Amino acid sequence: MKTWQGKRYWLVGSSEGTARSLAHLLSRAGVEVVVSAKHEARLQDLVAELPGRASYVPCDTAELDSVRDAIREVGAIDGVVYLADVHWPMNAKRITTEDAVEMCNVNLVGAMRVIGDLLPDMVAADSGHIVLTGSMAGFRGEKSTIGYGASKAGVMTFAECLAADLRDTDIQVQLVNVAPDGVADNAGETAARAIFEHMGTDQFRGTESFVTTLRKRVEQLTPDWLIDAVRARRR
C-alpha cells in the first residue's frame, strides 16, 4: 500500500463527477491536490470543498499551449491522473464529424499532450506516477460508440505502451477502465473509488467492474462471425 501523506498529485481534465469524487478521496488521504479543467469557477468551488491542501490551474487539454502553461504553473508533482473525458453517443448512420474528432482530441490526444510533456522530467528524475482512465467501450467496437470507443481504445493502448517502455524505471503507469460519468448526484463515486483503490496497488490494470471487464475480454477473443451472429439475433 502507498503512503499518501505529503504527496502532491495533479488531477487533469474535469471538476465534476469522477474527478470531483477522486479529489475528495485523495485530499482526505493526505494528498495535496492540484485540479485542472477549463472552467475556473467550478475549480474554485472544488478547491474550497477539499479538506486538505489544494489549488487549481485552469487548463484546456485540447490545446497544447494551454497544457504547457499549466504544467509550468503546477510545478513539481508526485503523480498525475488524466480524467478528461467527453462522451456523446453516436451512430455511424448519424455521425457528427466535429463531435467524433473532439472526443478523440480530448480523451486521447489530450492525454498524449499532458503525459508527453510531463515525461521528460519524470524520466530524468526516475520517479513518478501516471494514471490513465480507459473504458469498457474501448475493448471492442459496439453500436453508437463512434468516436468515444476509438478514443478510449487509444488511451488503453497508450497506457500499455507507456508501461512497456517504463518497466525498467521507477515510474509507475496504471490504467483503470471505468464507465462514463452519469448525471445522478452520486455520478462518478464508484469510478473514483475504483481509481483510488487501484492507485494504492502495484498492479498495472484496474477496473470499475470486474464482471463487465471479464465479459469484454471474452468478446475480444470471440471470432467476428460469432459476434455478428449474436448481434443479428438481437435486432
PDB file of N, CA, C and O in Angstrom, residues 82-155:
ATOM      1  N   TYR A  82      -5.052  11.434 -15.371  1.00  0.00           N
ATOM      2  CA  TYR A  82      -5.713  12.068 -16.514  1.00  0.00           C
ATOM      3  C   TYR A  82      -7.173  11.622 -16.560  1.00  0.00           C
ATOM      4  O   TYR A  82      -7.477  10.453 -16.778  1.00  0.00           O
ATOM      5  N   LEU A  83      -8.080  12.601 -16.371  1.00  0.00           N
ATOM      6  CA  LEU A  83      -9.508  12.314 -16.233  1.00  0.00           C
ATOM      7  C   LEU A  83     -10.368  13.004 -17.281  1.00  0.00           C
ATOM      8  O   LEU A  83     -11.594  12.837 -17.275  1.00  0.00           O
ATOM      9  N   ALA A  84      -9.749  13.777 -18.169  1.00  0.00           N
ATOM     10  CA  ALA A  84     -10.528  14.476 -19.196  1.00  0.00           C
ATOM     11  C   ALA A  84     -11.287  13.457 -20.037  1.00  0.00           C
ATOM     12  O   ALA A  84     -10.705  12.497 -20.544  1.00  0.00           O
ATOM     13  N   ASP A  85     -12.589  13.669 -20.191  1.00  0.00           N
ATOM     14  CA  ASP A  85     -13.419  12.662 -20.838  1.00  0.00           C
ATOM     15  C   ASP A  85     -14.694  13.324 -21.360  1.00  0.00           C
ATOM     16  O   ASP A  85     -15.516  13.792 -20.574  1.00  0.00           O
ATOM     17  N   VAL A  86     -14.816  13.395 -22.687  1.00  0.00           N
ATOM     18  CA  VAL A  86     -16.078  13.849 -23.272  1.00  0.00           C
ATOM     19  C   VAL A  86     -16.708  12.675 -24.002  1.00  0.00           C
ATOM     20  O   VAL A  86     -16.020  11.864 -24.621  1.00  0.00           O
ATOM     21  N   HIS A  87     -18.026  12.571 -23.896  1.00  0.00           N
ATOM     22  CA  HIS A  87     -18.717  11.381 -24.402  1.00  0.00           C
ATOM     23  C   HIS A  87     -20.078  11.769 -24.952  1.00  0.00           C
ATOM     24  O   HIS A  87     -20.946  12.251 -24.217  1.00  0.00           O
ATOM     25  N   TRP A  88     -20.230  11.596 -26.264  1.00  0.00           N
ATOM     26  CA  TRP A  88     -21.527  11.782 -26.900  1.00  0.00           C
ATOM     27  C   TRP A  88     -21.846  10.513 -27.672  1.00  0.00           C
ATOM     28  O   TRP A  88     -21.161  10.191 -28.657  1.00  0.00           O
ATOM     29  N   PRO A  89     -22.865   9.733 -27.251  1.00  0.00           N
ATOM     30  CA  PRO A  89     -23.234   8.529 -28.013  1.00  0.00           C
ATOM     31  C   PRO A  89     -23.496   8.905 -29.469  1.00  0.00           C
ATOM     32  O   PRO A  89     -24.178   9.895 -29.753  1.00  0.00           O
ATOM     33  N   MET A  90     -22.945   8.103 -30.391  1.00  0.00           N
ATOM     34  CA  MET A  90     -23.023   8.474 -31.798  1.00  0.00           C
ATOM     35  C   MET A  90     -23.049   7.232 -32.672  1.00  0.00           C
ATOM     36  O   MET A  90     -22.222   6.337 -32.519  1.00  0.00           O
ATOM     37  N   ASN A  91     -24.024   7.194 -33.580  1.00  0.00           N
ATOM     38  CA  ASN A  91     -24.161   6.099 -34.521  1.00  0.00           C
ATOM     39  C   ASN A  91     -23.572   6.508 -35.864  1.00  0.00           C
ATOM     40  O   ASN A  91     -23.704   7.664 -36.273  1.00  0.00           O
ATOM     41  N   ALA A  92     -22.922   5.577 -36.550  1.00  0.00           N
ATOM     42  CA  ALA A  92     -22.287   5.885 -37.836  1.00  0.00           C
ATOM     43  C   ALA A  92     -23.288   6.395 -38.869  1.00  0.00           C
ATOM     44  O   ALA A  92     -22.918   7.129 -39.789  1.00  0.00           O
ATOM     45  N   LYS A  93     -24.562   6.027 -38.719  1.00  0.00           N
ATOM     46  CA  LYS A  93     -25.584   6.495 -39.664  1.00  0.00           C
ATOM     47  C   LYS A  93     -25.950   7.958 -39.437  1.00  0.00           C
ATOM     48  O   LYS A  93     -26.536   8.595 -40.308  1.00  0.00           O
ATOM     49  N   ARG A  94     -25.595   8.472 -38.253  1.00  0.00           N
ATOM     50  CA  ARG A  94     -25.890   9.872 -37.927  1.00  0.00           C
ATOM     51  C   ARG A  94     -24.659  10.521 -37.301  1.00  0.00           C
ATOM     52  O   ARG A  94     -24.753  11.213 -36.290  1.00  0.00           O
ATOM     53  N   ILE A  95     -23.514  10.302 -37.922  1.00  0.00           N
ATOM     54  CA  ILE A  95     -22.254  10.779 -37.354  1.00  0.00           C
ATOM     55  C   ILE A  95     -22.142  12.294 -37.449  1.00  0.00           C
ATOM     56  O   ILE A  95     -22.590  12.908 -38.423  1.00  0.00           O
ATOM     57  N   THR A  96     -21.605  12.885 -36.405  1.00  0.00           N
ATOM     58  CA  THR A  96     -21.254  14.299 -36.404  1.00  0.00           C
ATOM     59  C   THR A  96     -19.735  14.374 -36.322  1.00  0.00           C
ATOM     60  O   THR A  96     -19.145  14.095 -35.272  1.00  0.00           O
ATOM     61  N   THR A  97     -19.115  14.740 -37.421  1.00  0.00           N
ATOM     62  CA  THR A  97     -17.653  14.680 -37.509  1.00  0.00           C
ATOM     63  C   THR A  97     -16.988  15.495 -36.417  1.00  0.00           C
ATOM     64  O   THR A  97     -16.033  15.047 -35.780  1.00  0.00           O
ATOM     65  N   GLU A  98     -17.502  16.714 -36.187  1.00  0.00           N
ATOM     66  CA  GLU A  98     -16.867  17.583 -35.195  1.00  0.00           C
ATOM     67  C   GLU A  98     -16.870  16.953 -33.807  1.00  0.00           C
ATOM     68  O   GLU A  98     -15.871  17.025 -33.076  1.00  0.00           O
ATOM     69  N   ASP A  99     -17.981  16.321 -33.427  1.00  0.00           N
ATOM     70  CA  ASP A  99     -18.063  15.693 -32.109  1.00  0.00           C
ATOM     71  C   ASP A  99     -17.158  14.461 -32.017  1.00  0.00           C
ATOM     72  O   ASP A  99     -16.523  14.219 -30.983  1.00  0.00           O
ATOM     73  N   ALA A 100     -17.110  13.670 -33.085  1.00  0.00           N
ATOM     74  CA  ALA A 100     -16.252  12.483 -33.088  1.00  0.00           C
ATOM     75  C   ALA A 100     -14.788  12.878 -32.940  1.00  0.00           C
ATOM     76  O   ALA A 100     -14.033  12.281 -32.156  1.00  0.00           O
ATOM     77  N   VAL A 101     -14.386  13.902 -33.661  1.00  0.00           N
ATOM     78  CA  VAL A 101     -12.998  14.376 -33.585  1.00  0.00           C
ATOM     79  C   VAL A 101     -12.705  14.956 -32.201  1.00  0.00           C
ATOM     80  O   VAL A 101     -11.618  14.750 -31.644  1.00  0.00           O
ATOM     81  N   GLU A 102     -13.673  15.694 -31.637  1.00  0.00           N
ATOM     82  CA  GLU A 102     -13.459  16.295 -30.321  1.00  0.00           C
ATOM     83  C   GLU A 102     -13.267  15.229 -29.242  1.00  0.00           C
ATOM     84  O   GLU A 102     -12.447  15.399 -28.328  1.00  0.00           O
ATOM     85  N   MET A 103     -14.010  14.124 -29.322  1.00  0.00           N
ATOM     86  CA  MET A 103     -13.821  13.046 -28.354  1.00  0.00           C
ATOM     87  C   MET A 103     -12.404  12.493 -28.419  1.00  0.00           C
ATOM     88  O   MET A 103     -11.764  12.263 -27.390  1.00  0.00           O
ATOM     89  N   CYS A 104     -11.892  12.299 -29.621  1.00  0.00           N
ATOM     90  CA  CYS A 104     -10.513  11.816 -29.773  1.00  0.00           C
ATOM     91  C   CYS A 104      -9.509  12.869 -29.322  1.00  0.00           C
ATOM     92  O   CYS A 104      -8.497  12.555 -28.694  1.00  0.00           O
ATOM     93  N   ASN A 105      -9.805  14.145 -29.611  1.00  0.00           N
ATOM     94  CA  ASN A 105      -8.893  15.226 -29.265  1.00  0.00           C
ATOM     95  C   ASN A 105      -8.738  15.382 -27.754  1.00  0.00           C
ATOM     96  O   ASN A 105      -7.629  15.543 -27.240  1.00  0.00           O
ATOM     97  N   VAL A 106      -9.857  15.322 -27.043  1.00  0.00           N
ATOM     98  CA  VAL A 106      -9.812  15.494 -25.583  1.00  0.00           C
ATOM     99  C   VAL A 106      -9.379  14.210 -24.881  1.00  0.00           C
ATOM    100  O   VAL A 106      -8.467  14.215 -24.047  1.00  0.00           O
ATOM    101  N   ASN A 107     -10.021  13.105 -25.212  1.00  0.00           N
ATOM    102  CA  ASN A 107      -9.812  11.866 -24.464  1.00  0.00           C
ATOM    103  C   ASN A 107      -8.443  11.239 -24.713  1.00  0.00           C
ATOM    104  O   ASN A 107      -7.792  10.776 -23.775  1.00  0.00           O
ATOM    105  N   LEU A 108      -8.011  11.193 -25.974  1.00  0.00           N
ATOM    106  CA  LEU A 108      -6.762  10.526 -26.328  1.00  0.00           C
ATOM    107  C   LEU A 108      -5.616  11.507 -26.556  1.00  0.00           C
ATOM    108  O   LEU A 108      -4.590  11.434 -25.883  1.00  0.00           O
ATOM    109  N   VAL A 109      -5.793  12.429 -27.492  1.00  0.00           N
ATOM    110  CA  VAL A 109      -4.687  13.335 -27.824  1.00  0.00           C
ATOM    111  C   VAL A 109      -4.378  14.245 -26.636  1.00  0.00           C
ATOM    112  O   VAL A 109      -3.216  14.582 -26.381  1.00  0.00           O
ATOM    113  N   GLY A 110      -5.412  14.618 -25.883  1.00  0.00           N
ATOM    114  CA  GLY A 110      -5.175  15.409 -24.671  1.00  0.00           C
ATOM    115  C   GLY A 110      -4.283  14.678 -23.687  1.00  0.00           C
ATOM    116  O   GLY A 110      -3.391  15.274 -23.064  1.00  0.00           O
ATOM    117  N   ALA A 111      -4.527  13.376 -23.523  1.00  0.00           N
ATOM    118  CA  ALA A 111      -3.673  12.581 -22.631  1.00  0.00           C
ATOM    119  C   ALA A 111      -2.234  12.576 -23.130  1.00  0.00           C
ATOM    120  O   ALA A 111      -1.284  12.669 -22.340  1.00  0.00           O
ATOM    121  N   MET A 112      -2.048  12.473 -24.441  1.00  0.00           N
ATOM    122  CA  MET A 112      -0.702  12.483 -25.007  1.00  0.00           C
ATOM    123  C   MET A 112      -0.020  13.839 -24.812  1.00  0.00           C
ATOM    124  O   MET A 112       1.186  13.908 -24.562  1.00  0.00           O
ATOM    125  N   ARG A 113      -0.806  14.926 -24.920  1.00  0.00           N
ATOM    126  CA  ARG A 113      -0.232  16.254 -24.679  1.00  0.00           C
ATOM    127  C   ARG A 113       0.293  16.364 -23.249  1.00  0.00           C
ATOM    128  O   ARG A 113       1.414  16.825 -23.009  1.00  0.00           O
ATOM    129  N   VAL A 114      -0.545  15.971 -22.296  1.00  0.00           N
ATOM    130  CA  VAL A 114      -0.173  16.105 -20.881  1.00  0.00           C
ATOM    131  C   VAL A 114       0.977  15.178 -20.522  1.00  0.00           C
ATOM    132  O   VAL A 114       2.013  15.618 -19.989  1.00  0.00           O
ATOM    133  N   ILE A 115       0.824  13.894 -20.794  1.00  0.00           N
ATOM    134  CA  ILE A 115       1.845  12.925 -20.398  1.00  0.00           C
ATOM    135  C   ILE A 115       3.133  13.149 -21.188  1.00  0.00           C
ATOM    136  O   ILE A 115       4.240  13.057 -20.633  1.00  0.00           O
ATOM    137  N   GLY A 116       3.004  13.476 -22.473  1.00  0.00           N
ATOM    138  CA  GLY A 116       4.194  13.709 -23.283  1.00  0.00           C
ATOM    139  C   GLY A 116       5.067  14.816 -22.746  1.00  0.00           C
ATOM    140  O   GLY A 116       6.312  14.711 -22.768  1.00  0.00           O
ATOM    141  N   ASP A 117       4.462  15.890 -22.243  1.00  0.00           N
ATOM    142  CA  ASP A 117       5.256  16.999 -21.728  1.00  0.00           C
ATOM    143  C   ASP A 117       5.690  16.806 -20.270  1.00  0.00           C
ATOM    144  O   ASP A 117       6.617  17.478 -19.805  1.00  0.00           O
ATOM    145  N   LEU A 118       5.049  15.890 -19.556  1.00  0.00           N
ATOM    146  CA  LEU A 118       5.485  15.584 -18.190  1.00  0.00           C
ATOM    147  C   LEU A 118       6.615  14.551 -18.154  1.00  0.00           C
ATOM    148  O   LEU A 118       7.444  14.545 -17.239  1.00  0.00           O
ATOM    149  N   LEU A 119       6.640  13.672 -19.147  1.00  0.00           N
ATOM    150  CA  LEU A 119       7.558  12.529 -19.107  1.00  0.00           C
ATOM    151  C   LEU A 119       9.041  12.882 -19.026  1.00  0.00           C
ATOM    152  O   LEU A 119       9.781  12.219 -18.287  1.00  0.00           O
ATOM    153  N   PRO A 120       9.533  13.874 -19.773  1.00  0.00           N
ATOM    154  CA  PRO A 120      10.986  14.132 -19.702  1.00  0.00           C
ATOM    155  C   PRO A 120      11.489  14.368 -18.281  1.00  0.00           C
ATOM    156  O   PRO A 120      12.538  13.832 -17.895  1.00  0.00           O
ATOM    157  N   ASP A 121      10.753  15.150 -17.484  1.00  0.00           N
ATOM    158  CA  ASP A 121      11.179  15.390 -16.103  1.00  0.00           C
ATOM    159  C   ASP A 121      11.066  14.131 -15.258  1.00  0.00           C
ATOM    160  O   ASP A 121      11.918  13.870 -14.391  1.00  0.00           O
ATOM    161  N   MET A 122      10.018  13.334 -15.478  1.00  0.00           N
ATOM    162  CA  MET A 122       9.879  12.082 -14.737  1.00  0.00           C
ATOM    163  C   MET A 122      11.009  11.119 -15.065  1.00  0.00           C
ATOM    164  O   MET A 122      11.571  10.467 -14.178  1.00  0.00           O
ATOM    165  N   VAL A 123      11.340  11.019 -16.352  1.00  0.00           N
ATOM    166  CA  VAL A 123      12.426  10.124 -16.774  1.00  0.00           C
ATOM    167  C   VAL A 123      13.754  10.599 -16.191  1.00  0.00           C
ATOM    168  O   VAL A 123      14.570   9.790 -15.711  1.00  0.00           O
ATOM    169  N   ALA A 124      13.976  11.907 -16.212  1.00  0.00           N
ATOM    170  CA  ALA A 124      15.221  12.447 -15.667  1.00  0.00           C
ATOM    171  C   ALA A 124      15.347  12.167 -14.172  1.00  0.00           C
ATOM    172  O   ALA A 124      16.432  11.866 -13.669  1.00  0.00           O
ATOM    173  N   ALA A 125      14.212  12.245 -13.456  1.00  0.00           N
ATOM    174  CA  ALA A 125      14.218  12.000 -12.010  1.00  0.00           C
ATOM    175  C   ALA A 125      14.055  10.525 -11.671  1.00  0.00           C
ATOM    176  O   ALA A 125      14.238  10.132 -10.520  1.00  0.00           O
ATOM    177  N   ASP A 126      13.713   9.707 -12.677  1.00  0.00           N
ATOM    178  CA  ASP A 126      13.407   8.294 -12.476  1.00  0.00           C
ATOM    179  C   ASP A 126      12.373   8.122 -11.366  1.00  0.00           C
ATOM    180  O   ASP A 126      12.506   7.290 -10.470  1.00  0.00           O
ATOM    181  N   SER A 127      11.322   8.924 -11.463  1.00  0.00           N
ATOM    182  CA  SER A 127      10.290   8.903 -10.432  1.00  0.00           C
ATOM    183  C   SER A 127       8.997   9.486 -11.000  1.00  0.00           C
ATOM    184  O   SER A 127       9.028  10.410 -11.817  1.00  0.00           O
ATOM    185  N   GLY A 128       7.864   8.944 -10.560  1.00  0.00           N
ATOM    186  CA  GLY A 128       6.583   9.492 -10.981  1.00  0.00           C
ATOM    187  C   GLY A 128       5.501   8.432 -10.995  1.00  0.00           C
ATOM    188  O   GLY A 128       5.761   7.237 -10.911  1.00  0.00           O
ATOM    189  N   HIS A 129       4.276   8.886 -11.107  1.00  0.00           N
ATOM    190  CA  HIS A 129       3.111   8.004 -11.100  1.00  0.00           C
ATOM    191  C   HIS A 129       2.124   8.547 -12.121  1.00  0.00           C
ATOM    192  O   HIS A 129       1.663   9.683 -12.017  1.00  0.00           O
ATOM    193  N   ILE A 130       1.806   7.760 -13.130  1.00  0.00           N
ATOM    194  CA  ILE A 130       0.902   8.147 -14.211  1.00  0.00           C
ATOM    195  C   ILE A 130      -0.318   7.243 -14.170  1.00  0.00           C
ATOM    196  O   ILE A 130      -0.194   6.018 -14.227  1.00  0.00           O
ATOM    197  N   VAL A 131      -1.503   7.853 -14.086  1.00  0.00           N
ATOM    198  CA  VAL A 131      -2.751   7.091 -14.067  1.00  0.00           C
ATOM    199  C   VAL A 131      -3.625   7.571 -15.220  1.00  0.00           C
ATOM    200  O   VAL A 131      -3.941   8.761 -15.314  1.00  0.00           O
ATOM    201  N   LEU A 132      -4.017   6.650 -16.091  1.00  0.00           N
ATOM    202  CA  LEU A 132      -4.884   6.951 -17.224  1.00  0.00           C
ATOM    203  C   LEU A 132      -6.212   6.220 -17.068  1.00  0.00           C
ATOM    204  O   LEU A 132      -6.253   5.116 -16.508  1.00  0.00           O
ATOM    205  N   THR A 133      -7.278   6.811 -17.578  1.00  0.00           N
ATOM    206  CA  THR A 133      -8.597   6.200 -17.464  1.00  0.00           C
ATOM    207  C   THR A 133      -9.076   5.715 -18.827  1.00  0.00           C
ATOM    208  O   THR A 133      -9.264   6.505 -19.751  1.00  0.00           O
ATOM    209  N   GLY A 134      -9.246   4.405 -18.921  1.00  0.00           N
ATOM    210  CA  GLY A 134      -9.816   3.800 -20.118  1.00  0.00           C
ATOM    211  C   GLY A 134     -11.308   3.598 -19.927  1.00  0.00           C
ATOM    212  O   GLY A 134     -11.936   4.235 -19.069  1.00  0.00           O
ATOM    213  N   SER A 135     -11.887   2.693 -20.705  1.00  0.00           N
ATOM    214  CA  SER A 135     -13.330   2.473 -20.635  1.00  0.00           C
ATOM    215  C   SER A 135     -13.685   1.084 -21.133  1.00  0.00           C
ATOM    216  O   SER A 135     -12.972   0.505 -21.955  1.00  0.00           O
ATOM    217  N   MET A 136     -14.811   0.582 -20.655  1.00  0.00           N
ATOM    218  CA  MET A 136     -15.335  -0.673 -21.166  1.00  0.00           C
ATOM    219  C   MET A 136     -15.584  -0.579 -22.682  1.00  0.00           C
ATOM    220  O   MET A 136     -15.512  -1.566 -23.397  1.00  0.00           O
ATOM    221  N   ALA A 137     -15.854   0.657 -23.156  1.00  0.00           N
ATOM    222  CA  ALA A 137     -16.138   0.858 -24.578  1.00  0.00           C
ATOM    223  C   ALA A 137     -14.900   0.695 -25.450  1.00  0.00           C
ATOM    224  O   ALA A 137     -15.015   0.651 -26.674  1.00  0.00           O
ATOM    225  N   GLY A 138     -13.732   0.607 -24.830  1.00  0.00           N
ATOM    226  CA  GLY A 138     -12.503   0.525 -25.608  1.00  0.00           C
ATOM    227  C   GLY A 138     -12.056  -0.883 -25.945  1.00  0.00           C
ATOM    228  O   GLY A 138     -11.089  -1.059 -26.691  1.00  0.00           O
ATOM    229  N   PHE A 139     -12.757  -1.904 -25.423  1.00  0.00           N
ATOM    230  CA  PHE A 139     -12.335  -3.279 -25.659  1.00  0.00           C
ATOM    231  C   PHE A 139     -12.680  -3.764 -27.066  1.00  0.00           C
ATOM    232  O   PHE A 139     -11.885  -4.439 -27.716  1.00  0.00           O
ATOM    233  N   ARG A 140     -13.882  -3.443 -27.508  1.00  0.00           N
ATOM    234  CA  ARG A 140     -14.333  -3.901 -28.822  1.00  0.00           C
ATOM    235  C   ARG A 140     -15.389  -2.931 -29.352  1.00  0.00           C
ATOM    236  O   ARG A 140     -16.184  -2.396 -28.582  1.00  0.00           O
ATOM    237  N   GLY A 141     -15.372  -2.695 -30.668  1.00  0.00           N
ATOM    238  CA  GLY A 141     -16.320  -1.768 -31.248  1.00  0.00           C
ATOM    239  C   GLY A 141     -17.757  -2.187 -31.024  1.00  0.00           C
ATOM    240  O   GLY A 141     -18.111  -3.356 -31.228  1.00  0.00           O
ATOM    241  N   GLU A 142     -18.590  -1.244 -30.576  1.00  0.00           N
ATOM    242  CA  GLU A 142     -20.005  -1.507 -30.321  1.00  0.00           C
ATOM    243  C   GLU A 142     -20.852  -0.461 -31.032  1.00  0.00           C
ATOM    244  O   GLU A 142     -20.339   0.570 -31.489  1.00  0.00           O
ATOM    245  N   LYS A 143     -22.148  -0.702 -31.088  1.00  0.00           N
ATOM    246  CA  LYS A 143     -23.061   0.272 -31.679  1.00  0.00           C
ATOM    247  C   LYS A 143     -23.030   1.586 -30.893  1.00  0.00           C
ATOM    248  O   LYS A 143     -22.926   1.578 -29.668  1.00  0.00           O
ATOM    249  N   SER A 144     -23.123   2.667 -31.638  1.00  0.00           N
ATOM    250  CA  SER A 144     -23.264   4.013 -31.067  1.00  0.00           C
ATOM    251  C   SER A 144     -22.084   4.440 -30.209  1.00  0.00           C
ATOM    252  O   SER A 144     -22.241   5.229 -29.278  1.00  0.00           O
ATOM    253  N   THR A 145     -20.889   3.919 -30.494  1.00  0.00           N
ATOM    254  CA  THR A 145     -19.692   4.347 -29.753  1.00  0.00           C
ATOM    255  C   THR A 145     -18.636   4.931 -30.684  1.00  0.00           C
ATOM    256  O   THR A 145     -17.457   4.990 -30.324  1.00  0.00           O
ATOM    257  N   ILE A 146     -19.042   5.356 -31.881  1.00  0.00           N
ATOM    258  CA  ILE A 146     -18.113   6.019 -32.791  1.00  0.00           C
ATOM    259  C   ILE A 146     -17.472   7.206 -32.066  1.00  0.00           C
ATOM    260  O   ILE A 146     -18.139   7.991 -31.417  1.00  0.00           O
ATOM    261  N   GLY A 147     -16.196   7.354 -32.164  1.00  0.00           N
ATOM    262  CA  GLY A 147     -15.505   8.467 -31.502  1.00  0.00           C
ATOM    263  C   GLY A 147     -15.083   8.096 -30.094  1.00  0.00           C
ATOM    264  O   GLY A 147     -13.894   8.022 -29.789  1.00  0.00           O
ATOM    265  N   TYR A 148     -16.059   7.824 -29.230  1.00  0.00           N
ATOM    266  CA  TYR A 148     -15.722   7.528 -27.832  1.00  0.00           C
ATOM    267  C   TYR A 148     -14.963   6.208 -27.709  1.00  0.00           C
ATOM    268  O   TYR A 148     -13.915   6.136 -27.057  1.00  0.00           O
ATOM    269  N   GLY A 149     -15.506   5.156 -28.303  1.00  0.00           N
ATOM    270  CA  GLY A 149     -14.842   3.858 -28.218  1.00  0.00           C
ATOM    271  C   GLY A 149     -13.445   3.903 -28.807  1.00  0.00           C
ATOM    272  O   GLY A 149     -12.490   3.353 -28.246  1.00  0.00           O
ATOM    273  N   ALA A 150     -13.298   4.580 -29.943  1.00  0.00           N
ATOM    274  CA  ALA A 150     -11.983   4.693 -30.577  1.00  0.00           C
ATOM    275  C   ALA A 150     -11.009   5.463 -29.698  1.00  0.00           C
ATOM    276  O   ALA A 150      -9.831   5.084 -29.548  1.00  0.00           O
ATOM    277  N   SER A 151     -11.488   6.551 -29.094  1.00  0.00           N
ATOM    278  CA  SER A 151     -10.608   7.363 -28.250  1.00  0.00           C
ATOM    279  C   SER A 151     -10.132   6.577 -27.030  1.00  0.00           C
ATOM    280  O   SER A 151      -8.954   6.646 -26.644  1.00  0.00           O
ATOM    281  N   LYS A 152     -11.035   5.814 -26.421  1.00  0.00           N
ATOM    282  CA  LYS A 152     -10.664   5.073 -25.221  1.00  0.00           C
ATOM    283  C   LYS A 152      -9.802   3.850 -25.546  1.00  0.00           C
ATOM    284  O   LYS A 152      -8.924   3.475 -24.765  1.00  0.00           O
ATOM    285  N   ALA A 153     -10.044   3.224 -26.697  1.00  0.00           N
ATOM    286  CA  ALA A 153      -9.152   2.146 -27.127  1.00  0.00           C
ATOM    287  C   ALA A 153      -7.741   2.688 -27.295  1.00  0.00           C
ATOM    288  O   ALA A 153      -6.746   2.042 -26.937  1.00  0.00           O
ATOM    289  N   GLY A 154      -7.648   3.912 -27.825  1.00  0.00           N
ATOM    290  CA  GLY A 154      -6.343   4.545 -27.970  1.00  0.00           C
ATOM    291  C   GLY A 154      -5.681   4.828 -26.638  1.00  0.00           C
ATOM    292  O   GLY A 154      -4.467   4.617 -26.465  1.00  0.00           O
ATOM    293  N   VAL A 155      -6.451   5.315 -25.675  1.00  0.00           N
ATOM    294  CA  VAL A 155      -5.906   5.583 -24.334  1.00  0.00           C
ATOM    295  C   VAL A 155      -5.376   4.294 -23.709  1.00  0.00           C
ATOM    296  O   VAL A 155      -4.296   4.274 -23.100  1.00  0.00           O
TER     297      VAL A 155
END
